[in-house]
XYZ file of N, CA, C and O in Angstrom:
256
model
N 11.663 3.776 -18.317
C 10.966 2.530 -18.073
C 9.487 2.708 -18.414
O 8.893 3.737 -18.154
N 8.866 1.706 -18.988
C 7.472 1.815 -19.394
C 6.529 1.675 -18.193
O 6.898 1.182 -17.141
N 5.319 2.096 -18.394
C 4.286 2.048 -17.364
C 3.827 0.597 -17.178
O 3.257 0.007 -18.095
N 4.045 -0.006 -16.002
C 3.640 -1.401 -15.809
C 2.128 -1.597 -15.895
O 1.661 -2.679 -16.205
N 1.366 -0.552 -15.650
C -0.093 -0.662 -15.726
C -0.602 -0.683 -17.160
O -1.767 -0.970 -17.398
N 0.279 -0.381 -18.119
C -0.123 -0.358 -19.522
C 0.059 -1.714 -20.203
O -0.340 -1.882 -21.353
N 0.616 -2.692 -19.505
C 0.865 -3.994 -20.130
C -0.456 -4.697 -20.445
O -1.480 -4.477 -19.790
N -0.422 -5.545 -21.447
C -1.621 -6.263 -21.869
C -2.177 -7.133 -20.740
O -3.396 -7.208 -20.549
N -1.307 -7.778 -19.976
C -1.788 -8.650 -18.902
C -2.489 -7.850 -17.801
O -3.516 -8.280 -17.272
N -1.949 -6.694 -17.464
C -2.589 -5.861 -16.443
C -3.920 -5.345 -16.966
O -4.928 -5.340 -16.239
N -3.968 -4.944 -18.221
C -5.241 -4.477 -18.805
C -6.289 -5.587 -18.768
O -7.462 -5.330 -18.523
N -5.877 -6.848 -19.003
C -6.828 -7.967 -18.937
C -7.363 -8.148 -17.519
O -8.556 -8.400 -17.323
N -6.497 -8.020 -16.529
C -6.939 -8.143 -15.138
C -7.920 -7.030 -14.801
O -8.973 -7.269 -14.202
N -7.597 -5.802 -15.178
C -8.474 -4.660 -14.910
C -9.834 -4.882 -15.579
O -10.885 -4.653 -14.963
N -9.830 -5.360 -16.813
C -11.086 -5.616 -17.529
C -11.886 -6.718 -16.854
O -13.114 -6.622 -16.721
N -11.206 -7.782 -16.404
C -11.899 -8.884 -15.729
C -12.509 -8.420 -14.412
O -13.638 -8.801 -14.075
N -11.796 -7.608 -13.668
C -12.333 -7.070 -12.422
C -13.583 -6.235 -12.688
O -14.601 -6.377 -12.006
N -13.501 -5.365 -13.692
C -14.646 -4.519 -14.036
C -15.832 -5.365 -14.496
O -16.978 -5.120 -14.101
N -15.571 -6.370 -15.319
C -16.641 -7.235 -15.828
C -17.324 -7.998 -14.692
O -18.506 -8.313 -14.773
N -16.567 -8.283 -13.639
C -17.121 -8.997 -12.489
C -17.818 -8.053 -11.511
O -18.322 -8.487 -10.479
N -17.827 -6.761 -11.829
C -18.484 -5.796 -10.968
C -17.644 -5.336 -9.792
O -18.151 -4.711 -8.870
N -16.348 -5.632 -9.826
C -15.458 -5.244 -8.735
C -15.053 -3.775 -8.867
O -14.871 -3.275 -9.968
N -14.903 -3.120 -7.747
C -14.386 -1.752 -7.760
C -12.921 -1.725 -7.335
O -12.388 -0.687 -6.968
N -12.269 -2.893 -7.373
C -10.854 -2.994 -7.017
C -10.012 -2.159 -7.970
O -10.366 -1.982 -9.131
N -8.916 -1.658 -7.461
C -8.000 -0.863 -8.265
C -6.648 -1.564 -8.332
O -6.177 -2.112 -7.328
N -6.044 -1.540 -9.493
C -4.696 -2.070 -9.671
C -3.747 -0.878 -9.624
O -3.949 0.104 -10.331
N -2.735 -0.951 -8.773
C -1.780 0.144 -8.635
C -0.360 -0.384 -8.786
O -0.086 -1.542 -8.491
N 0.517 0.471 -9.262
C 1.943 0.152 -9.335
C 2.635 0.951 -8.239
O 2.452 2.164 -8.136
N 3.401 0.267 -7.419
C 4.102 0.928 -6.332
C 5.472 1.407 -6.792
O 6.104 0.779 -7.638
N 5.919 2.508 -6.206
C 7.221 3.070 -6.566
C 8.365 2.214 -6.026
O 9.441 2.167 -6.610
N 8.130 1.542 -4.903
C 9.167 0.721 -4.269
C 8.748 -0.740 -4.292
O 7.633 -1.070 -4.673
N 9.629 -1.595 -3.828
C 9.358 -3.029 -3.811
C 8.123 -3.373 -2.990
O 7.783 -2.682 -2.045
N 7.473 -4.457 -3.371
C 6.352 -4.992 -2.593
C 6.559 -6.494 -2.450
O 5.660 -7.290 -2.668
N 7.771 -6.861 -2.092
C 8.101 -8.285 -1.963
C 7.395 -8.929 -0.782
O 7.214 -10.130 -0.747
N 7.017 -8.113 0.183
C 6.314 -8.645 1.348
C 5.017 -7.872 1.536
O 4.836 -6.775 0.992
N 4.118 -8.439 2.321
C 2.872 -7.736 2.640
C 3.176 -6.427 3.362
O 2.513 -5.413 3.133
N 4.209 -6.436 4.210
C 4.592 -5.212 4.918
C 5.041 -4.131 3.936
O 4.660 -2.965 4.061
N 5.831 -4.511 2.929
C 6.258 -3.552 1.896
C 5.045 -2.970 1.172
O 4.977 -1.771 0.914
N 4.113 -3.835 0.812
C 2.931 -3.384 0.075
C 2.083 -2.443 0.928
O 1.613 -1.408 0.441
N 1.878 -2.782 2.183
C 1.093 -1.924 3.078
C 1.743 -0.562 3.232
O 1.070 0.472 3.168
N 3.052 -0.551 3.405
C 3.777 0.711 3.513
C 3.646 1.508 2.219
O 3.420 2.721 2.245
N 3.734 0.827 1.084
C 3.674 1.493 -0.214
C 2.359 2.188 -0.502
O 2.329 3.218 -1.174
N 1.255 1.623 -0.007
C -0.034 2.269 -0.275
C -0.625 2.935 0.956
O -1.695 3.530 0.891
N 0.082 2.828 2.076
C -0.343 3.541 3.280
C -1.559 2.940 3.959
O -2.474 3.658 4.347
N -1.573 1.618 4.095
C -2.690 0.973 4.783
C -2.135 0.006 5.822
O -0.958 -0.327 5.808
N -2.994 -0.480 6.716
C -2.523 -1.455 7.702
C -2.151 -2.773 7.026
O -2.744 -3.148 6.008
N -1.183 -3.468 7.585
C -0.724 -4.721 6.989
C -1.861 -5.742 6.897
O -1.901 -6.555 5.971
N -2.812 -5.685 7.797
C -3.941 -6.608 7.768
C -4.849 -6.437 6.567
O -5.670 -7.300 6.265
N -4.702 -5.325 5.852
C -5.526 -5.077 4.670
C -4.874 -5.605 3.394
O -5.443 -5.480 2.313
N -3.697 -6.193 3.519
C -2.936 -6.658 2.356
C -2.991 -8.171 2.262
O -2.867 -8.882 3.249
N -3.149 -8.655 1.056
C -2.997 -10.077 0.792
C -2.193 -10.200 -0.489
O -2.390 -9.438 -1.434
N -1.261 -11.084 -0.497
C -0.491 -11.328 -1.718
C -1.371 -12.136 -2.665
O -2.397 -12.666 -2.278
N -0.986 -12.236 -3.910
C -1.762 -12.983 -4.896
C -1.849 -14.452 -4.507
O -0.869 -15.065 -4.100
N -3.029 -14.986 -4.639
C -3.254 -16.405 -4.406
C -3.707 -17.028 -5.712
O -4.572 -16.489 -6.391
N -3.128 -18.153 -6.060
C -3.507 -18.853 -7.275
C -4.071 -20.207 -6.875
O -3.442 -20.958 -6.137
N -5.278 -20.501 -7.370
C -5.948 -21.759 -7.067
C -6.034 -22.597 -8.328
O -6.231 -22.075 -9.418
N -5.926 -23.900 -8.169
C -6.130 -24.834 -9.269
C -7.563 -25.346 -9.143
O -7.878 -26.120 -8.247
N -8.437 -24.889 -10.024
C -9.847 -25.281 -10.003
C -10.091 -26.194 -11.199
O -10.212 -25.724 -12.340
N -10.122 -27.469 -10.933
C -10.346 -28.459 -11.992
C -9.393 -28.258 -13.171
O -9.805 -28.286 -14.332
N -8.116 -28.021 -12.865
C -7.116 -27.861 -13.910
C -7.026 -26.454 -14.475
O -6.201 -26.175 -15.339
N -7.857 -25.544 -14.011
C -7.840 -24.149 -14.469
C -7.265 -23.296 -13.347
O -7.763 -23.318 -12.226
N -6.205 -22.549 -13.662
C -5.593 -21.680 -12.654
C -6.392 -20.398 -12.525
O -6.708 -19.744 -13.513
N -6.742 -20.055 -11.296
C -7.559 -18.865 -11.017
C -6.790 -18.003 -10.047
O -6.348 -18.470 -9.004
N -6.632 -16.709 -10.366
C -5.929 -15.763 -9.509
C -6.908 -15.181 -8.515
O -7.965 -14.749 -8.836
């Protein structure tokens, strides 16, 4: 299976985060992250530190 972090869409997100001055990291989990609890377990943090992706419609432009 290919590296999900190597996809063009993930690279665009990483570049956008860097361009915005964010130090956020994009990670691929070995197991499912269908829920916030799964994601927290996968990266070893409290569930309160997890948020699933939110998409906003800003004047017809979708923003992640």
